[in-house]
Short mmCIF file of C-alpha atoms in Angstrom, two decimals:
data_model
loop_
_atom_site.label_atom_id
_atom_site.label_comp_id
_atom_site.label_asym_id
_atom_site.label_seq_id
_atom_site.Cartn_x
_atom_site.Cartn_y
_atom_site.Cartn_z
CA UNK A 1 40.98 24.72 -54.63
CA UNK A 2 40.55 26.88 -57.75
CA UNK A 3 40.46 27.49 -61.13
CA UNK A 4 40.25 30.19 -62.44
CA UNK A 5 40.81 31.74 -66.17
CA UNK A 6 44.66 33.81 -66.56
CA UNK A 7 46.22 35.61 -69.61
CA UNK A 8 46.87 33.30 -73.15
CA UNK A 9 51.26 32.34 -71.65
CA UNK A 10 51.60 31.21 -75.02
CA UNK A 11 54.64 29.09 -73.87
CA UNK A 12 54.11 26.60 -71.29
CA UNK A 13 57.78 26.07 -70.74
CA UNK A 14 58.49 29.33 -70.27
CA UNK A 15 56.52 29.72 -66.40
CA UNK A 16 58.18 25.95 -64.65
CA UNK A 17 60.87 26.82 -61.88
CA UNK A 18 64.17 26.10 -61.76
CA UNK A 19 63.81 23.70 -58.20
CA UNK A 20 63.13 19.83 -59.31
CA UNK A 21 60.08 18.45 -59.05
CA UNK A 22 59.13 20.53 -62.56
CA UNK A 23 55.97 18.50 -64.03
CA UNK A 24 55.30 19.22 -68.24
CA UNK A 25 52.74 17.32 -70.03
CA UNK A 26 52.87 18.78 -73.85
CA UNK A 27 52.41 18.94 -77.19
CA UNK A 28 52.08 22.09 -79.88
CA UNK A 29 52.44 24.83 -77.08
CA UNK A 30 48.81 23.20 -75.35
CA UNK A 31 48.77 21.13 -72.02
CA UNK A 32 49.81 21.72 -68.71
CA UNK A 33 53.14 22.21 -66.48
CA UNK A 34 52.27 22.67 -62.35
CA UNK A 35 55.30 22.66 -59.45
CA UNK A 36 54.90 22.52 -55.86
CA UNK A 37 53.68 19.53 -54.94
CA UNK A 38 50.11 19.00 -52.43
CA UNK A 39 50.41 15.34 -51.73
CA UNK A 40 51.99 12.28 -53.95
CA UNK A 41 51.85 8.45 -53.17
CA UNK A 42 54.55 5.32 -54.86
CA UNK A 43 52.68 2.69 -55.46
CA UNK A 44 54.28 -0.33 -56.04
CA UNK A 45 54.21 -3.89 -57.96
CA UNK A 46 51.58 -5.88 -59.38
CA UNK A 47 48.39 -4.14 -57.71
CA UNK A 48 49.80 -0.38 -58.48
CA UNK A 49 47.84 0.81 -61.27
CA UNK A 50 45.06 -0.22 -59.28
CA UNK A 51 45.84 1.33 -55.53
CA UNK A 52 46.77 4.44 -57.78
CA UNK A 53 43.36 4.66 -59.79
CA UNK A 54 41.57 4.31 -55.55
CA UNK A 55 44.57 6.56 -54.01
CA UNK A 56 43.51 9.32 -56.51
CA UNK A 57 39.84 8.26 -56.38
CA UNK A 58 39.70 9.09 -52.92
CA UNK A 59 41.59 12.16 -52.47
CA UNK A 60 39.62 14.31 -55.70
CA UNK A 61 36.76 13.26 -53.51
CA UNK A 62 37.77 14.77 -50.31
CA UNK A 63 38.42 18.53 -52.65
CA UNK A 64 36.56 21.68 -52.36
CA UNK A 65 36.81 22.19 -55.11
CA UNK A 66 35.81 25.65 -58.08
CA UNK A 67 36.55 24.79 -61.56
CA UNK A 68 34.76 28.64 -64.00
CA UNK A 69 36.70 26.69 -66.28
CA UNK A 70 35.26 23.38 -67.15
CA UNK A 71 37.80 22.63 -69.79
CA UNK A 72 39.72 18.49 -69.58
CA UNK A 73 42.64 19.08 -68.17
CA UNK A 74 40.86 21.76 -65.15
CA UNK A 75 39.96 20.75 -61.63
CA UNK A 76 42.18 18.91 -60.20
CA UNK A 77 45.19 17.42 -62.01
CA UNK A 78 47.80 14.53 -60.26
CA UNK A 79 50.80 13.73 -63.30
CA UNK A 80 51.59 10.38 -62.77
CA UNK A 81 54.49 8.13 -64.02
CA UNK A 82 54.09 4.02 -63.80
CA UNK A 83 56.81 1.35 -64.21
CA UNK A 84 56.55 -1.34 -66.51
CA UNK A 85 58.02 -3.88 -64.13
CA UNK A 86 55.21 -5.04 -61.49
CA UNK A 87 58.43 -5.13 -58.99
CA UNK A 88 60.41 -2.24 -60.88
CA UNK A 89 60.56 1.02 -57.94
CA UNK A 90 60.09 4.39 -59.72
CA UNK A 91 55.93 4.23 -59.78
CA UNK A 92 54.59 8.27 -58.64
CA UNK A 93 51.45 10.34 -58.09
CA UNK A 94 52.16 13.49 -57.36
CA UNK A 95 49.52 16.21 -57.27
CA UNK A 96 51.16 19.37 -58.18
CA UNK A 97 50.46 23.10 -55.75
CA UNK A 98 49.63 24.86 -58.80
CA UNK A 99 49.40 23.98 -62.58
CA UNK A 100 48.78 26.00 -65.46
CA UNK A 101 46.74 25.24 -68.88
CA UNK A 102 46.54 25.95 -72.22
CA UNK A 103 43.83 24.82 -74.85
CA UNK A 104 43.55 26.01 -78.31
CA UNK A 105 44.37 29.53 -77.19
CA UNK A 106 42.18 28.71 -73.71
CA UNK A 107 44.72 28.91 -70.58
CA UNK A 108 43.71 28.72 -67.01
CA UNK A 109 45.49 28.38 -63.50
CA UNK A 110 44.39 25.70 -60.86
CA UNK A 111 45.80 26.36 -57.21
CA UNK A 112 45.36 24.56 -53.69
CA UNK A 113 43.96 27.89 -51.63
CA UNK A 114 48.17 28.14 -51.33
CA UNK A 115 49.56 27.61 -54.26
CA UNK A 116 51.17 30.51 -54.33
CA UNK A 117 50.22 31.59 -57.71
CA UNK A 118 52.89 32.58 -60.29
CA UNK A 119 56.27 33.32 -59.41
CA UNK A 120 59.68 34.61 -60.71
CA UNK A 121 61.45 31.97 -63.17
CA UNK A 122 65.32 32.42 -63.85
CA UNK A 123 66.62 31.39 -66.81
CA UNK A 124 67.42 28.33 -67.91
CA UNK A 125 71.33 27.16 -68.03
CA UNK A 126 72.32 24.98 -69.93
CA UNK A 127 74.95 22.30 -69.28
CA UNK A 128 78.30 23.91 -70.32
CA UNK A 129 80.71 20.03 -71.19
CA UNK A 130 78.32 16.89 -71.77
CA UNK A 131 80.04 13.98 -72.31
CA UNK A 132 78.55 10.80 -73.34
CA UNK A 133 79.54 7.19 -71.73
CA UNK A 134 78.27 3.14 -72.95
CA UNK A 135 75.28 2.21 -70.26
CA UNK A 136 73.72 -1.25 -68.68
CA UNK A 137 75.14 -2.64 -72.42
CA UNK A 138 78.42 -1.84 -74.85
CA UNK A 139 77.92 -1.23 -78.59
CA UNK A 140 78.56 -4.46 -78.62
CA UNK A 141 76.35 -5.83 -76.23
CA UNK A 142 74.13 -4.67 -78.34
CA UNK A 143 74.75 -6.35 -81.84
CA UNK A 144 75.09 -9.47 -79.55
CA UNK A 145 72.61 -8.55 -78.48
CA UNK A 146 70.63 -8.53 -81.75
CA UNK A 147 72.63 -11.36 -83.00
CA UNK A 148 70.18 -13.80 -80.61
CA UNK A 149 67.66 -11.65 -81.17
CA UNK A 150 67.56 -12.39 -85.44
CA UNK A 151 68.74 -15.51 -83.59
CA UNK A 152 65.07 -16.74 -82.03
CA UNK A 153 63.15 -14.71 -84.53
CA UNK A 154 64.62 -16.92 -86.96
CA UNK A 155 63.76 -20.32 -85.59
CA UNK A 156 60.36 -19.56 -84.67
CA UNK A 157 60.24 -18.56 -81.11
CA UNK A 158 59.42 -15.08 -81.02
CA UNK A 159 57.07 -12.94 -83.42
CA UNK A 160 58.50 -9.43 -82.40
CA UNK A 161 61.04 -8.09 -80.90
CA UNK A 162 62.10 -4.36 -79.77
CA UNK A 163 65.35 -3.51 -78.26
CA UNK A 164 66.22 -0.86 -76.64
CA UNK A 165 69.83 0.65 -75.67
CA UNK A 166 71.09 2.88 -72.72
CA UNK A 167 73.70 5.77 -73.92
CA UNK A 168 74.90 7.64 -70.75
CA UNK A 169 74.95 11.56 -70.83
CA UNK A 170 76.60 13.14 -68.25
CA UNK A 171 77.32 16.65 -67.05
CA UNK A 172 79.35 18.99 -65.34
CA UNK A 173 76.22 19.70 -63.17
CA UNK A 174 73.10 19.43 -61.71
CA UNK A 175 70.42 19.65 -65.59
CA UNK A 176 67.87 21.79 -65.30
CA UNK A 177 65.31 19.83 -67.15
CA UNK A 178 63.49 22.33 -68.32
CA UNK A 179 66.52 22.43 -70.78
CA UNK A 180 65.84 19.29 -71.85
CA UNK A 181 61.79 19.79 -72.44
CA UNK A 182 62.67 23.01 -74.54
CA UNK A 183 64.87 21.12 -76.40
CA UNK A 184 62.48 18.06 -76.99
CA UNK A 185 59.28 20.88 -77.24
CA UNK A 186 60.61 22.63 -80.26
CA UNK A 187 62.51 19.30 -82.23
CA UNK A 188 59.31 17.35 -82.04
CA UNK A 189 56.33 19.84 -81.30
CA UNK A 190 53.83 17.00 -82.75
CA UNK A 191 55.07 14.97 -79.75
CA UNK A 192 53.81 14.87 -76.13
CA UNK A 193 56.41 16.26 -74.50
CA UNK A 194 56.52 15.33 -70.28
CA UNK A 195 58.59 15.38 -67.19
CA UNK A 196 57.59 13.93 -63.89
CA UNK A 197 59.53 13.22 -60.95
CA UNK A 198 62.50 13.42 -62.38
CA UNK A 199 61.53 10.94 -65.96
CA UNK A 200 61.72 13.92 -68.78
CA UNK A 201 61.18 12.64 -72.78
CA UNK A 202 58.70 12.86 -75.97
CA UNK A 203 57.05 10.86 -77.58
CA UNK A 204 54.97 10.94 -80.33
CA UNK A 205 52.62 7.85 -78.89
CA UNK A 206 49.78 8.16 -77.31
CA UNK A 207 49.68 5.13 -74.98
CA UNK A 208 45.96 5.94 -74.12
CA UNK A 209 43.62 8.49 -73.44
CA UNK A 210 40.47 8.84 -72.39
CA UNK A 211 37.87 11.04 -72.12
CA UNK A 212 33.94 10.23 -71.13
CA UNK A 213 33.55 7.65 -72.67
CA UNK A 214 35.51 7.64 -74.98
CA UNK A 215 38.71 5.70 -75.37
CA UNK A 216 41.82 6.99 -78.16
CA UNK A 217 45.65 5.35 -79.00
CA UNK A 218 47.61 5.69 -81.45
CA UNK A 219 49.61 2.95 -82.28
CA UNK A 220 53.26 3.66 -83.56
CA UNK A 221 55.65 0.42 -84.92
CA UNK A 222 57.36 0.40 -88.47
CA UNK A 223 60.25 2.73 -88.59
CA UNK A 224 62.61 4.17 -91.25
CA UNK A 225 65.61 6.60 -90.81
CA UNK A 226 67.18 8.83 -93.21
CA UNK A 227 68.46 7.05 -96.35
CA UNK A 228 67.93 7.44 -100.63
CA UNK A 229 64.58 8.37 -100.35
CA UNK A 230 63.51 11.26 -98.99
CA UNK A 231 60.67 13.94 -97.63
CA UNK A 232 57.56 11.76 -98.78
CA UNK A 233 59.53 8.97 -100.17
CA UNK A 234 59.89 7.81 -96.94
CA UNK A 235 56.05 7.26 -95.71
CA UNK A 236 55.78 5.22 -99.46
CA UNK A 237 58.87 3.23 -98.52
CA UNK A 238 57.32 2.27 -95.67
CA UNK A 239 54.03 1.38 -96.35
CA UNK A 240 55.41 -1.03 -99.39
CA UNK A 241 57.46 -2.40 -96.67
CA UNK A 242 56.15 -6.36 -96.02
CA UNK A 243 58.04 -6.55 -92.80
CA UNK A 244 57.34 -2.99 -91.35
CA UNK A 245 53.52 -3.66 -92.23
CA UNK A 246 53.35 -6.69 -90.33
CA UNK A 247 55.16 -5.54 -87.52
CA UNK A 248 52.36 -2.63 -87.29
CA UNK A 249 49.45 -5.35 -87.38
CA UNK A 250 51.08 -7.63 -84.99
CA UNK A 251 50.84 -3.99 -82.23
CA UNK A 252 48.14 -3.02 -83.57
CA UNK A 253 46.09 -6.73 -82.53
CA UNK A 254 47.72 -6.39 -79.17
CA UNK A 255 46.01 -3.81 -79.21
CA UNK A 256 42.80 -4.34 -79.87
CA UNK A 257 42.95 -8.07 -78.17
CA UNK A 258 43.62 -6.06 -74.31
CA UNK A 259 40.71 -3.55 -76.09
CA UNK A 260 37.88 -4.82 -77.02
CA UNK A 261 36.48 -7.11 -74.43
CA UNK A 262 36.76 -3.47 -72.79
CA UNK A 263 34.27 -1.40 -74.77
CA UNK A 264 31.14 -2.14 -76.68
CA UNK A 265 32.31 -0.73 -79.64
CA UNK A 266 36.30 -0.34 -81.47
CA UNK A 267 37.23 1.65 -84.32
CA UNK A 268 40.46 0.36 -86.07
CA UNK A 269 42.17 1.65 -89.45
CA UNK A 270 42.70 -1.25 -91.44
CA UNK A 271 46.16 0.97 -93.17
CA UNK A 272 47.85 3.37 -90.63
CA UNK A 273 49.29 6.09 -92.14
CA UNK A 274 53.30 7.93 -92.49
CA UNK A 275 54.21 9.39 -88.75
CA UNK A 276 56.40 11.81 -89.97
CA UNK A 277 59.18 13.57 -87.48
CA UNK A 278 62.17 14.68 -87.78
CA UNK A 279 65.00 12.64 -88.17
CA UNK A 280 62.19 10.13 -88.58
CA UNK A 281 58.93 7.68 -89.78
CA UNK A 282 56.20 6.32 -88.53
CA UNK A 283 53.46 4.18 -89.08
CA UNK A 284 51.24 5.26 -87.52
CA UNK A 285 47.71 3.80 -86.27
CA UNK A 286 45.10 6.17 -84.19
CA UNK A 287 42.41 4.00 -82.29
CA UNK A 288 39.05 5.35 -80.73
CA UNK A 289 36.73 2.53 -78.55
CA UNK A 290 33.18 3.07 -76.98
CA UNK A 291 33.43 2.40 -73.69
CA UNK A 292 30.25 1.13 -72.08
CA UNK A 293 30.83 2.72 -69.09
CA UNK A 294 33.29 5.34 -66.81
CA UNK A 295 35.55 3.36 -66.44
CA UNK A 296 38.89 4.04 -64.66
CA UNK A 297 42.16 4.83 -65.97
#
């Protein structure tokens, strides 16, 4: 495989083909997009992370790599998605045939010898009609779940609960992942917009980034929606909220307790800072650690 410089594409998502399998990890115009498939692994069970790491190291070790750029994100790349639950199907490691990346105005393409390079891209067609329906939990069912969570918190059984409510969006034709990605990236340029094996989304929270001997994580906990307070006032309201500061401290402590045994140094901010998005504001903390040696992802 070979990585070489290319003209700056500016908008990486515009390069994605319209066929299934669009791969993307972009933020503020920088990142990676990929297409095609050279290899795939579907790990499962409690050992799925170790299995994926072992497989990837073996696969990458067998490659002949010509990397003319030498930046983070060049050379061999795999896009991965893992389930939270050990027994849930759907984890995937996908090695694309072609990857285009961009960082600080420098752009490159990584191809396997038969990668096919660039291609013509058809126009993204948004759905003409979308209807919404309850998912596994109805609105009334969700309200009952909230009430039960409050009861268990008040009894002292739990310290923190994070509830999710699914909603089905049903379109009149198969949905083009590029339509979702473009909308998310435009609305949330400070978030990481992603597409991996059918999982499409955008997140302001980065669970983990490891580069060389440094590990970094952005933790979000404590949230407020626009209301009587607006603009910068939202951040002040959050910072002054004992409830939200306590919620944030629980999340930070959980991360720090997990990372500390793996690091020779760990820097944890004493106080969070507001992260303002167009529709919500979070309390955010960036945690950074130093690894004793190169650790597996």
